[in-house]
PDB file of C-alpha atoms in Angstrom:
ATOM      1  CA  ALA A   1     -53.459 -60.615  74.415  1.00 66.00           C
ATOM      2  CA  GLN A   2     -54.575 -57.916  71.683  1.00 79.00           C
ATOM      3  CA  THR A   3     -54.854 -59.128  68.550  1.00 90.00           C
ATOM      4  CA  VAL A   4     -55.003 -57.160  65.183  1.00 95.00           C
ATOM      5  CA  THR A   5     -57.054 -57.725  61.777  1.00 96.00           C
ATOM      6  CA  GLN A   6     -56.173 -56.010  58.090  1.00 96.00           C
ATOM      7  CA  SER A   7     -58.702 -59.324  55.949  1.00 95.00           C
ATOM      8  CA  GLN A   8     -57.519 -57.363  52.803  1.00 96.00           C
ATOM      9  CA  PRO A   9     -53.851 -59.313  51.487  1.00 94.00           C
ATOM     10  CA  GLU A  10     -54.257 -56.933  48.322  1.00 96.00           C
ATOM     11  CA  MET A  11     -56.248 -53.705  47.623  1.00 97.00           C
ATOM     12  CA  SER A  12     -56.542 -51.432  44.220  1.00 97.00           C
ATOM     13  CA  VAL A  13     -57.814 -48.233  43.204  1.00 97.00           C
ATOM     14  CA  GLN A  14     -57.721 -46.007  40.212  1.00 97.00           C
ATOM     15  CA  GLU A  15     -55.192 -42.781  40.687  1.00 97.00           C
ATOM     16  CA  ALA A  16     -57.162 -39.978  42.406  1.00 97.00           C
ATOM     17  CA  GLU A  17     -60.182 -41.832  43.581  1.00 97.00           C
ATOM     18  CA  THR A  18     -60.695 -42.805  47.773  1.00 98.00           C
ATOM     19  CA  VAL A  19     -60.259 -46.070  48.980  1.00 98.00           C
ATOM     20  CA  THR A  20     -60.516 -47.678  52.690  1.00 98.00           C
ATOM     21  CA  LEU A  21     -58.799 -49.968  54.326  1.00 98.00           C
ATOM     22  CA  SER A  22     -59.967 -51.798  57.075  1.00 98.00           C
ATOM     23  CA  CYS A  23     -58.748 -53.059  60.494  1.00 98.00           C
ATOM     24  CA  THR A  24     -60.665 -54.449  62.996  1.00 97.00           C
ATOM     25  CA  TYR A  25     -58.787 -55.510  66.478  1.00 96.00           C
ATOM     26  CA  ASP A  26     -58.889 -56.735  69.864  1.00 94.00           C
ATOM     27  CA  THR A  27     -58.640 -55.499  73.588  1.00 90.00           C
ATOM     28  CA  SER A  28     -59.869 -55.133  76.996  1.00 88.00           C
ATOM     29  CA  GLU A  29     -58.211 -51.847  77.547  1.00 87.00           C
ATOM     30  CA  SER A  30     -60.091 -49.039  77.390  1.00 86.00           C
ATOM     31  CA  ASP A  31     -56.985 -46.672  76.445  1.00 86.00           C
ATOM     32  CA  TYR A  32     -54.948 -47.515  74.094  1.00 90.00           C
ATOM     33  CA  TYR A  33     -53.263 -45.732  70.666  1.00 91.00           C
ATOM     34  CA  LEU A  34     -53.927 -47.316  66.984  1.00 95.00           C
ATOM     35  CA  PHE A  35     -51.371 -46.541  64.298  1.00 95.00           C
ATOM     36  CA  TRP A  36     -51.626 -46.373  60.469  1.00 97.00           C
ATOM     37  CA  TYR A  37     -47.988 -46.963  58.891  1.00 96.00           C
ATOM     38  CA  LYS A  38     -47.506 -47.709  55.437  1.00 97.00           C
ATOM     39  CA  GLN A  39     -43.828 -49.714  54.062  1.00 95.00           C
ATOM     40  CA  PRO A  40     -43.330 -48.410  50.406  1.00 94.00           C
ATOM     41  CA  PRO A  41     -40.783 -50.837  48.691  1.00 90.00           C
ATOM     42  CA  SER A  42     -37.854 -48.909  50.441  1.00 90.00           C
ATOM     43  CA  ARG A  43     -39.107 -51.085  53.602  1.00 90.00           C
ATOM     44  CA  GLN A  44     -39.112 -48.355  55.884  1.00 92.00           C
ATOM     45  CA  MET A  45     -41.923 -47.717  58.268  1.00 94.00           C
ATOM     46  CA  ILE A  46     -43.578 -44.297  57.661  1.00 94.00           C
ATOM     47  CA  LEU A  47     -46.126 -43.394  60.402  1.00 94.00           C
ATOM     48  CA  VAL A  48     -49.066 -42.429  58.234  1.00 96.00           C
ATOM     49  CA  ILE A  49     -52.186 -41.479  60.862  1.00 95.00           C
ATOM     50  CA  ARG A  50     -52.963 -41.849  64.945  1.00 94.00           C
ATOM     51  CA  GLN A  51     -55.589 -41.794  66.950  1.00 94.00           C
ATOM     52  CA  GLU A  52     -56.197 -41.888  70.512  1.00 90.00           C
ATOM     53  CA  ALA A  53     -59.141 -44.148  71.676  1.00 91.00           C
ATOM     54  CA  TYR A  54     -60.068 -41.538  74.123  1.00 88.00           C
ATOM     55  CA  LYS A  55     -60.522 -39.048  71.167  1.00 88.00           C
ATOM     56  CA  GLN A  56     -64.106 -39.384  69.368  1.00 84.00           C
ATOM     57  CA  GLN A  57     -62.787 -36.712  66.931  1.00 91.00           C
ATOM     58  CA  ASN A  58     -61.472 -38.638  63.921  1.00 94.00           C
ATOM     59  CA  ALA A  59     -57.807 -38.441  63.762  1.00 93.00           C
ATOM     60  CA  THR A  60     -57.248 -36.759  59.440  1.00 94.00           C
ATOM     61  CA  GLU A  61     -53.680 -35.761  58.024  1.00 93.00           C
ATOM     62  CA  ASN A  62     -54.560 -34.101  54.561  1.00 95.00           C
ATOM     63  CA  ARG A  63     -55.593 -36.915  52.187  1.00 97.00           C
ATOM     64  CA  PHE A  64     -55.443 -39.938  54.826  1.00 97.00           C
ATOM     65  CA  SER A  65     -58.632 -39.696  57.576  1.00 97.00           C
ATOM     66  CA  VAL A  66     -59.704 -43.015  60.374  1.00 97.00           C
ATOM     67  CA  ASN A  67     -62.734 -44.191  61.009  1.00 97.00           C
ATOM     68  CA  PHE A  68     -62.802 -44.854  64.413  1.00 96.00           C
ATOM     69  CA  GLN A  69     -65.424 -46.963  65.951  1.00 95.00           C
ATOM     70  CA  LYS A  70     -64.292 -48.571  69.893  1.00 94.00           C
ATOM     71  CA  ALA A  71     -67.473 -50.224  70.597  1.00 94.00           C
ATOM     72  CA  ALA A  72     -66.669 -51.735  67.341  1.00 95.00           C
ATOM     73  CA  LYS A  73     -63.128 -52.003  67.442  1.00 96.00           C
ATOM     74  CA  SER A  74     -62.694 -50.727  64.030  1.00 96.00           C
ATOM     75  CA  PHE A  75     -59.959 -48.220  63.055  1.00 97.00           C
ATOM     76  CA  SER A  76     -60.356 -47.892  58.934  1.00 98.00           C
ATOM     77  CA  LEU A  77     -58.057 -45.387  56.952  1.00 98.00           C
ATOM     78  CA  LYS A  78     -59.648 -43.803  54.221  1.00 98.00           C
ATOM     79  CA  ILE A  79     -56.968 -42.467  51.167  1.00 98.00           C
ATOM     80  CA  SER A  80     -58.423 -39.502  49.371  1.00 97.00           C
ATOM     81  CA  ASP A  81     -56.981 -38.524  45.551  1.00 97.00           C
ATOM     82  CA  SER A  82     -55.258 -41.489  45.610  1.00 97.00           C
ATOM     83  CA  GLN A  83     -51.983 -40.929  44.198  1.00 97.00           C
ATOM     84  CA  LEU A  84     -49.048 -43.030  42.479  1.00 96.00           C
ATOM     85  CA  GLY A  85     -46.314 -42.856  45.610  1.00 96.00           C
ATOM     86  CA  ASP A  86     -49.688 -44.307  47.935  1.00 97.00           C
ATOM     87  CA  ALA A  87     -48.664 -48.328  46.284  1.00 97.00           C
ATOM     88  CA  ALA A  88     -47.152 -49.488  49.445  1.00 97.00           C
ATOM     89  CA  MET A  89     -48.138 -51.750  52.240  1.00 96.00           C
ATOM     90  CA  TYR A  90     -50.369 -50.281  54.868  1.00 97.00           C
ATOM     91  CA  PHE A  91     -49.995 -51.755  58.588  1.00 97.00           C
ATOM     92  CA  CYS A  92     -52.144 -51.172  61.006  1.00 97.00           C
ATOM     93  CA  ALA A  93     -51.421 -51.383  64.605  1.00 95.00           C
ATOM     94  CA  TYR A  94     -52.098 -51.033  67.868  1.00 93.00           C
ATOM     95  CA  ARG A  95     -50.583 -49.950  72.007  1.00 90.00           C
ATOM     96  CA  GLU A  96     -51.988 -49.553  74.935  1.00 84.00           C
ATOM     97  CA  ILE A  97     -51.316 -46.434  76.944  1.00 77.00           C
ATOM     98  CA  SER A  98     -51.300 -46.827  80.271  1.00 67.00           C
ATOM     99  CA  SER A  99     -49.021 -45.013  82.774  1.00 55.00           C
ATOM    100  CA  GLY A 100     -45.558 -46.171  82.621  1.00 52.00           C
ATOM    101  CA  SER A 101     -46.302 -48.384  79.522  1.00 55.00           C
ATOM    102  CA  ALA A 102     -43.325 -50.331  77.934  1.00 63.00           C
ATOM    103  CA  ARG A 103     -45.955 -51.778  75.656  1.00 71.00           C
ATOM    104  CA  GLN A 104     -44.992 -52.259  72.112  1.00 83.00           C
ATOM    105  CA  LEU A 105     -46.947 -52.223  68.530  1.00 90.00           C
ATOM    106  CA  THR A 106     -49.090 -55.205  67.785  1.00 92.00           C
ATOM    107  CA  PHE A 107     -49.244 -55.282  64.345  1.00 94.00           C
ATOM    108  CA  GLY A 108     -51.853 -56.502  61.519  1.00 95.00           C
ATOM    109  CA  SER A 109     -50.835 -59.041  58.394  1.00 94.00           C
ATOM    110  CA  GLY A 110     -50.863 -55.357  55.862  1.00 95.00           C
ATOM    111  CA  THR A 111     -52.557 -54.179  53.022  1.00 97.00           C
ATOM    112  CA  GLN A 112     -50.534 -54.027  49.946  1.00 96.00           C
ATOM    113  CA  LEU A 113     -52.100 -50.777  48.026  1.00 97.00           C
ATOM    114  CA  THR A 114     -52.020 -51.078  44.135  1.00 97.00           C
ATOM    115  CA  VAL A 115     -52.721 -47.968  42.733  1.00 97.00           C
ATOM    116  CA  LEU A 116     -53.210 -48.156  39.013  1.00 97.00           C
ATOM    117  CA  PRO A 117     -52.626 -44.872  36.598  1.00 94.00           C
TER     118      PRO A 117
ATOM    119  CA  ASN B   1     -31.097 -35.921  61.554  1.00 63.00           C
ATOM    120  CA  ALA B   2     -29.191 -39.661  62.337  1.00 72.00           C
ATOM    121  CA  GLY B   3     -32.780 -41.118  63.569  1.00 92.00           C
ATOM    122  CA  VAL B   4     -32.895 -45.140  63.764  1.00 95.00           C
ATOM    123  CA  THR B   5     -29.924 -46.798  62.368  1.00 96.00           C
ATOM    124  CA  GLN B   6     -29.566 -50.320  61.764  1.00 97.00           C
ATOM    125  CA  THR B   7     -26.505 -52.085  60.748  1.00 96.00           C
ATOM    126  CA  PRO B   8     -25.907 -53.684  58.003  1.00 96.00           C
ATOM    127  CA  LYS B   9     -28.494 -53.289  55.498  1.00 95.00           C
ATOM    128  CA  PHE B  10     -28.488 -57.010  53.954  1.00 96.00           C
ATOM    129  CA  GLN B  11     -26.805 -60.047  55.028  1.00 96.00           C
ATOM    130  CA  VAL B  12     -26.184 -64.351  54.017  1.00 97.00           C
ATOM    131  CA  LEU B  13     -25.337 -66.722  56.869  1.00 96.00           C
ATOM    132  CA  LYS B  14     -24.771 -70.179  56.275  1.00 97.00           C
ATOM    133  CA  THR B  15     -26.755 -72.206  59.373  1.00 97.00           C
ATOM    134  CA  GLY B  16     -25.345 -72.424  62.580  1.00 96.00           C
ATOM    135  CA  GLN B  17     -23.088 -69.089  62.171  1.00 97.00           C
ATOM    136  CA  SER B  18     -23.666 -66.475  64.632  1.00 95.00           C
ATOM    137  CA  MET B  19     -24.325 -62.223  64.204  1.00 95.00           C
ATOM    138  CA  THR B  20     -25.381 -59.129  65.449  1.00 97.00           C
ATOM    139  CA  LEU B  21     -27.428 -57.059  63.865  1.00 97.00           C
ATOM    140  CA  GLN B  22     -26.697 -53.452  65.658  1.00 97.00           C
ATOM    141  CA  CYS B  23     -29.258 -50.280  66.170  1.00 97.00           C
ATOM    142  CA  ALA B  24     -27.999 -47.352  67.582  1.00 97.00           C
ATOM    143  CA  GLN B  25     -30.522 -43.865  67.689  1.00 96.00           C
ATOM    144  CA  ASP B  26     -29.775 -40.811  67.982  1.00 94.00           C
ATOM    145  CA  MET B  27     -32.717 -39.022  70.342  1.00 92.00           C
ATOM    146  CA  ASN B  28     -32.062 -39.742  73.577  1.00 92.00           C
ATOM    147  CA  HIS B  29     -35.295 -42.709  73.776  1.00 92.00           C
ATOM    148  CA  GLU B  30     -35.781 -45.124  76.648  1.00 91.00           C
ATOM    149  CA  TYR B  31     -37.502 -47.703  74.461  1.00 92.00           C
ATOM    150  CA  MET B  32     -35.721 -49.511  71.427  1.00 94.00           C
ATOM    151  CA  SER B  33     -37.424 -52.324  70.116  1.00 95.00           C
ATOM    152  CA  TRP B  34     -36.334 -55.162  68.105  1.00 97.00           C
ATOM    153  CA  TYR B  35     -39.284 -56.594  64.843  1.00 96.00           C
ATOM    154  CA  ARG B  36     -39.028 -59.267  62.350  1.00 97.00           C
ATOM    155  CA  GLN B  37     -41.313 -59.327  59.662  1.00 96.00           C
ATOM    156  CA  ASP B  38     -42.398 -61.756  57.540  1.00 93.00           C
ATOM    157  CA  PRO B  39     -44.315 -62.633  54.352  1.00 84.00           C
ATOM    158  CA  GLY B  40     -48.189 -62.361  55.608  1.00 79.00           C
ATOM    159  CA  MET B  41     -47.687 -61.887  59.462  1.00 79.00           C
ATOM    160  CA  GLY B  42     -46.608 -58.599  60.022  1.00 87.00           C
ATOM    161  CA  LEU B  43     -44.064 -56.810  62.516  1.00 93.00           C
ATOM    162  CA  ARG B  44     -43.673 -59.322  65.485  1.00 94.00           C
ATOM    163  CA  LEU B  45     -42.053 -58.213  68.713  1.00 93.00           C
ATOM    164  CA  ILE B  46     -38.761 -59.803  69.508  1.00 95.00           C
ATOM    165  CA  HIS B  47     -37.565 -58.474  72.476  1.00 95.00           C
ATOM    166  CA  TYR B  48     -37.594 -54.899  73.800  1.00 94.00           C
ATOM    167  CA  SER B  49     -36.191 -52.545  75.773  1.00 94.00           C
ATOM    168  CA  VAL B  50     -36.941 -49.960  78.372  1.00 90.00           C
ATOM    169  CA  GLY B  51     -33.593 -48.178  79.211  1.00 91.00           C
ATOM    170  CA  ALA B  52     -30.489 -49.346  80.072  1.00 92.00           C
ATOM    171  CA  GLY B  53     -30.219 -52.448  81.232  1.00 93.00           C
ATOM    172  CA  ILE B  54     -33.355 -53.542  81.298  1.00 92.00           C
ATOM    173  CA  THR B  55     -34.870 -56.021  78.402  1.00 94.00           C
ATOM    174  CA  ASP B  56     -37.548 -57.904  78.330  1.00 92.00           C
ATOM    175  CA  GLN B  57     -39.040 -61.280  75.879  1.00 92.00           C
ATOM    176  CA  GLY B  58     -40.958 -60.213  73.214  1.00 90.00           C
ATOM    177  CA  GLU B  59     -43.788 -62.272  71.112  1.00 89.00           C
ATOM    178  CA  VAL B  60     -41.412 -64.312  69.523  1.00 93.00           C
ATOM    179  CA  PRO B  61     -38.295 -64.433  71.563  1.00 95.00           C
ATOM    180  CA  ASN B  62     -36.283 -67.334  70.735  1.00 95.00           C
ATOM    181  CA  GLY B  63     -32.931 -67.663  68.981  1.00 95.00           C
ATOM    182  CA  TYR B  64     -32.236 -64.127  70.118  1.00 97.00           C
ATOM    183  CA  ASN B  65     -30.566 -62.786  72.371  1.00 96.00           C
ATOM    184  CA  VAL B  66     -30.192 -58.305  73.461  1.00 97.00           C
ATOM    185  CA  SER B  67     -28.384 -56.492  75.468  1.00 95.00           C
ATOM    186  CA  ARG B  68     -28.644 -52.855  76.713  1.00 96.00           C
ATOM    187  CA  SER B  69     -25.639 -51.430  78.017  1.00 96.00           C
ATOM    188  CA  THR B  70     -26.068 -47.938  77.317  1.00 96.00           C
ATOM    189  CA  THR B  71     -29.316 -45.703  76.350  1.00 95.00           C
ATOM    190  CA  GLU B  72     -27.811 -45.665  72.366  1.00 96.00           C
ATOM    191  CA  ASP B  73     -27.419 -48.812  71.035  1.00 97.00           C
ATOM    192  CA  PHE B  74     -29.776 -52.237  71.290  1.00 98.00           C
ATOM    193  CA  PRO B  75     -27.942 -54.529  69.633  1.00 98.00           C
ATOM    194  CA  LEU B  76     -29.553 -58.104  68.199  1.00 98.00           C
ATOM    195  CA  ARG B  77     -27.419 -61.385  68.603  1.00 97.00           C
ATOM    196  CA  LEU B  78     -27.942 -64.120  66.974  1.00 96.00           C
ATOM    197  CA  LEU B  79     -26.240 -66.956  68.341  1.00 91.00           C
ATOM    198  CA  SER B  80     -26.873 -70.017  65.974  1.00 96.00           C
ATOM    199  CA  ALA B  81     -28.645 -68.690  63.262  1.00 96.00           C
ATOM    200  CA  ALA B  82     -31.321 -70.892  61.496  1.00 96.00           C
ATOM    201  CA  PRO B  83     -33.126 -71.176  57.517  1.00 96.00           C
ATOM    202  CA  SER B  84     -35.962 -70.618  60.133  1.00 96.00           C
ATOM    203  CA  GLN B  85     -34.660 -66.887  61.227  1.00 97.00           C
ATOM    204  CA  THR B  86     -34.607 -65.467  56.855  1.00 97.00           C
ATOM    205  CA  SER B  87     -36.538 -62.556  57.758  1.00 97.00           C
ATOM    206  CA  VAL B  88     -36.315 -58.263  57.724  1.00 96.00           C
ATOM    207  CA  TYR B  89     -35.356 -57.307  61.211  1.00 98.00           C
ATOM    208  CA  PHE B  90     -36.340 -53.700  61.845  1.00 97.00           C
ATOM    209  CA  CYS B  91     -34.819 -51.600  65.268  1.00 97.00           C
ATOM    210  CA  ALA B  92     -37.805 -49.018  66.981  1.00 95.00           C
ATOM    211  CA  SER B  93     -37.528 -46.419  69.480  1.00 94.00           C
ATOM    212  CA  ARG B  94     -39.466 -44.465  70.742  1.00 90.00           C
ATOM    213  CA  SER B  95     -39.850 -41.574  74.350  1.00 84.00           C
ATOM    214  CA  GLY B  96     -40.796 -43.051  77.288  1.00 75.00           C
ATOM    215  CA  GLU B  97     -43.389 -39.801  77.828  1.00 74.00           C
ATOM    216  CA  VAL B  98     -46.914 -40.682  77.256  1.00 66.00           C
ATOM    217  CA  ALA B  99     -47.313 -37.255  74.988  1.00 65.00           C
ATOM    218  CA  LYS B 100     -44.298 -38.576  72.467  1.00 65.00           C
ATOM    219  CA  ASN B 101     -45.599 -41.655  71.880  1.00 73.00           C
ATOM    220  CA  ILE B 102     -44.413 -42.060  68.206  1.00 84.00           C
ATOM    221  CA  GLN B 103     -42.337 -44.890  67.528  1.00 89.00           C
ATOM    222  CA  TYR B 104     -39.443 -44.090  64.880  1.00 92.00           C
ATOM    223  CA  PHE B 105     -38.437 -47.003  62.565  1.00 95.00           C
ATOM    224  CA  GLY B 106     -35.096 -47.887  61.387  1.00 95.00           C
ATOM    225  CA  ALA B 107     -34.641 -49.203  57.623  1.00 94.00           C
ATOM    226  CA  GLY B 108     -34.582 -52.429  58.491  1.00 95.00           C
ATOM    227  CA  THR B 109     -32.069 -55.174  58.101  1.00 96.00           C
ATOM    228  CA  ARG B 110     -33.142 -58.830  55.524  1.00 96.00           C
ATOM    229  CA  LEU B 111     -31.336 -61.498  56.405  1.00 97.00           C
ATOM    230  CA  SER B 112     -30.845 -64.889  54.533  1.00 96.00           C
ATOM    231  CA  VAL B 113     -29.821 -68.072  56.859  1.00 96.00           C
ATOM    232  CA  LEU B 114     -28.916 -70.742  54.087  1.00 95.00           C
TER     233      LEU B 114
END
């Protein structure tokens, strides 16, 4: 079974600084998706960024970027120019791609990010 | 732009009571799923459905029932609530098309079982 591990339960960053959240996963599949979700105090799950495993280029969405290392099964999230609104719980998630797959998301345990003014 | 709608937002039950958590989506998504979120454990899959009339178990299905009579609705039933079911529950949906693989989540239901 696939597993997703986030080894940092809590992180903090100074406003305007850069922070990197770590995620590793275990799978025997070659094709899959990886996601980072943000969960603010409102509890809403918000998709931050996604990466297709077959793409070598790291995904980027404005201040958010990933470092995807397929061989190492590592998928870290970098937040640049951190803002107070970035404070939230961040979840790393995995899903198989295979044609017709009904696979749902497998989540890590989350990293609580605090942004210090 | 309703997306995925969950009701209720909060619920308190006594042990042994039954209830249904409602979930509806208006995006004509084939796939729907239920997750529970517990502190320090992330979200875990309870049940999911790939279309009307088709459901399957996830990682933690015990104590929960589901059915999918329409594309839009995917209710989660607790037949006899237990304190271990105290959690936050999320419903999610996504298209079955590989190219449209974003999962959309409801706002969650916080359930307390006393």
